[in-house]
């Protein structure tokens, strides 16, 4: 195994003027952009959550005004889902997919940059609403007809609808890119059943995105027509039906929750084997169960609508399909535990987070099954029981999984390790804080506390658990601050990691950290699921992985053609978002944006990619 | 975009399929869901609509004609690609031009139909039928219009020296895929909305 | 070193378990939660709770087994110094089949218990069923008894042991009708009509709350259900049907006079006066209710005074917009309203 980086990490890829970041088409830099932006939005969504918790800590409190409160939970949910967690997954897709499959970049590097810039501008666009006359305030699923002009006369809902539309474009473009990358750019020998599990889960996620997002796109288009062209798709007064919105939203919304969890499951499926020094147990079953979850996930959406009154037959059908999902999910969990079984488990921080993910997700999954029974759901729907469920799966599952990934691949991003001690502090604080915050919310739901209420009176018996929950949330905040400090310090002066700090098995660990622009000096030939292990341990075909020749170190590779940087992606993204903002601010922006879009399109086509 | 054959960025391609074509397939998969949702909304609202449900103001003769034109254009698209492939740039351009022309005829029919409806008092805000109809058919029309523009750029490129005998044809194949898809969607719309 | 790692790992999980256990204990021990779903008083609510209990304990069983296995494996197979490469296992078909089938069986059991209850909850009315329309408004509930000619707000009266069909409607946006002790919630969807049937089995006052986000005052949209004996209910109906009680004092008379000049008549109905508005709650017998403003203020002198001195302070964003009233005017109006028994 050639260890290229023995001294200070090669910083070529990660330094340079702002300009080079703006025009970069390197998937690794775009990954960094995604990660940093998403973490920024995570803190923003977190601060919104803290304000929510501050308001709810005491009965009859007056920390934030009621209208502010509605904005806070709407933007908290929207931010966390669309601006923090999904893009954080995208950061991992970007960094890892090419590295794991032995490719030099994604299939369409400029399109990749475009996806990022649309995401960034879309995120900024939605948040501008806070200072431009009021933020979205109808909840993250914006149920009609509360979003109709009659009940929401300001532009708050327009910001939300247009913003989500913009983010949808970004997600779909990125997913198309990832699908092509995975299907086409795998190194020789990397058959489907040799792909790392993370790649599997990413591919399924990308398919979910391209098939699920159109539903919300249509929903939002119809909503915008209702608002701008006085149609009445969702307005009973004109013969429309608010329930149609719910169908369109949840046909997207339920697959969306699997879009959020599958990447984290992929991450965990990489980390558990590494730290127990055993291959993933039941590889094929884990992969196919992911596909099964995705497929069945398209047939369960009305479990969010059990209280709408769709009738007992629909409720029955969807209750059964909902519960059925427990089976493939359980299979994954059992295979993870079987991976650990008989292993040699070391408890490094990434492993702690991965184990935390498994342990906490189980709780969230089980409360999901409770919700899946319509007579039970009738009592706990729209209460804090649901809030508890969704945070156990989204925070306990996705956030823990993503942090596991950050600790695990941080060295690949930066060439340096995150500090272990502080990492463990982060983990402990977060685990305890998380459970303090959300476990009591189950009890609040049982006690009859509805969600989305800005206040409650002191005779309801909600005080104790709300206080506990608030204390917990601030503990999470402390843990995030610990992480932030750790990350900033470690990126500058952390221990040098070398190319393979964890003795891992997948391809990305065979190349230097951070990887050179071209990733692989020679495209490797793969003949197993864990090529790096095979090479190190002498099992399998040892010659399988073409390692980077020592002589290449420090040299700029003259003979490997890499895509040229381009400023068209950012111009195009800006044009798109500018045009969208024209619907709110001034028509002239539509024209300007369209012009920017057109010019960048021509520039893009005319520009040689390499 | 760059114009390498099945080798892109010096990568070997696992499936041997062109990246761009694969991307197009994925995109069209997404579009299928897009139009699927729109058609479902239309079907739901066709039956729930207040007042006129519009069926009686469809001009089936006209729409059948434009449908026929659009279907024929797909054939023409196939012929164009075949001609370019066979090295006959001239015939390639002729067929391509015909596709554009037929696309424009289709769009013309649509504009006429829309204005007739508005004339009869059916606008997007009249009732749900109008709203769903204009949304669905409008989005499809927009796709046709984009297709026509795209065909135009392909034509332009053919004059700028692309698609010569022996060179790669992905530029035409891509727009062809798109065009066939848009055509297929129209078949679904015509059957489900106009005929049934 | 290893011991420390293990401790570091096990403690939080143990703590989580401990916390969960104690939390459960608390949940059952705490009595002061009037809106709890743990004290059902009808068959519907009991059905839901029974099912919840079953699914919950099944989940606890799964939790204990799976998390237990996880913790066991973590402890048992932690890395020890001198560990070689562990045996490389790749899968086990029979195991895979086993852990697919066992959860499937559990899921089937849950489904089998769920389905009949779904249909039970959807059962239609009987012949002698009392009909009530419950109409959601931003942010209060209107109750109409079409067969009895009674209209009231925010306080639903029902006779005990009588089956009632409640028909849910909405004037504006989505709301949800939820009285945990009586039944799981069902949404009030504009343009649709939802119905359910319940039979209250014990008298008492039960808290309800709107459970679907409906705008700025969603948190303050509550109501109560008063289940009473048949005779009490009959008496209540008789009283409700009567026009308003004429003002009994000079001050009350002054209050009634203010209805028109202060604009109350535009929004409220008080039968027996010129007030016939339909935007706000019916006030003909407002004095007989326990709460005002959708269950958030006690219907006392002070409560009413607080409401009339500043409805927007009590319930920001609500649609009762009135001119500023002087203290005297408030006094008169309150005296008058209190008298509307
Ligand atoms: C990461 C996101 C994520 C994931 C993975 C899930 C997973 C599941 N969810 Fe959840 N859900 C949300 C995110 C997620 N959910 C969100 C955000 C909402 C709220 C939206 C809103 O209203 O704002 C929601 C709401 C929600 C509802 C609607 C609640 C309501 O509004 O009334 C329901 C109802 O059925 C539900 C069910 C389920 C089920 C059955 C699963 C299953 O997939 C879980 C399967 C997993 C397990 C069961 C655990 C492991 C399995 C075993 C150990 C095997 C053995 C187990 C058994 C046999 C039981 N979810
Ligand atoms: C997608 C993931 C996600 C995540 C990660 C979270 C994280 C959190 N959520 Fe969120 N939540 C949702 C998704 C998520 N939530 C959704 C979808 C809803 C429904 C919205 C709706 O109803 O429409 C919801 C709703 C929701 C509610 C219900 C509101 C209501 O119904 O009225 C509450 C209340 O407690 C809550 C709390 C929290 C808390 C305390 C956290 C915490 O875990 C947050 C922790 C993070 C931080 C605290 C970061 C801040 C860090 C610092 C301040 C440190 C400083 C550091 C630096 C400066 C570098 N959430
Ligand atoms: Cu009405 Cu919430
Ligand atoms: Cu769901």
PDB file of C-alpha atoms in Angstrom, chain A residues 312, chain C residues 43 118-131 163-166 183 195-199:
ATOM      1  CA  UNK A 312     -61.904   2.835   6.289  1.00  0.00           C
TER       2      UNK A 312
ATOM      3  CA  UNK C  43     -65.741   2.734  23.354  1.00  0.00           C
ATOM      4  CA  UNK C 118     -60.654   1.055  11.742  1.00  0.00           C
ATOM      5  CA  UNK C 119     -64.049  -0.134  10.599  1.00  0.00           C
ATOM      6  CA  UNK C 120     -65.548   0.167  14.069  1.00  0.00           C
ATOM      7  CA  UNK C 121     -64.517   3.813  14.177  1.00  0.00           C
ATOM      8  CA  UNK C 122     -66.194   4.386  10.830  1.00  0.00           C
ATOM      9  CA  UNK C 123     -69.530   2.930  11.872  1.00  0.00           C
ATOM     10  CA  UNK C 124     -72.595   4.846  10.750  1.00  0.00           C
ATOM     11  CA  UNK C 125     -75.461   6.233  12.834  1.00  0.00           C
ATOM     12  CA  UNK C 126     -78.394   4.336  14.318  1.00  0.00           C
ATOM     13  CA  UNK C 127     -82.041   5.341  14.045  1.00  0.00           C
ATOM     14  CA  UNK C 128     -82.272   7.485  17.166  1.00  0.00           C
ATOM     15  CA  UNK C 129     -78.923   9.148  16.736  1.00  0.00           C
ATOM     16  CA  UNK C 130     -78.705  12.787  17.747  1.00  0.00           C
ATOM     17  CA  UNK C 131     -77.188  14.918  15.030  1.00  0.00           C
ATOM     18  CA  UNK C 163     -75.399   7.934  20.303  1.00  0.00           C
ATOM     19  CA  UNK C 164     -74.461  11.146  18.553  1.00  0.00           C
ATOM     20  CA  UNK C 165     -73.399  11.715  15.006  1.00  0.00           C
ATOM     21  CA  UNK C 166     -71.057  14.637  14.754  1.00  0.00           C
ATOM     22  CA  UNK C 183     -62.450   9.898  20.418  1.00  0.00           C
ATOM     23  CA  UNK C 195     -68.885  12.302  10.166  1.00  0.00           C
ATOM     24  CA  UNK C 196     -68.363  10.092  13.133  1.00  0.00           C
ATOM     25  CA  UNK C 197     -70.600   8.518  15.717  1.00  0.00           C
ATOM     26  CA  UNK C 198     -69.869   8.240  19.428  1.00  0.00           C
ATOM     27  CA  UNK C 199     -71.801   7.349  22.523  1.00  0.00           C
TER      28      UNK C 199
END
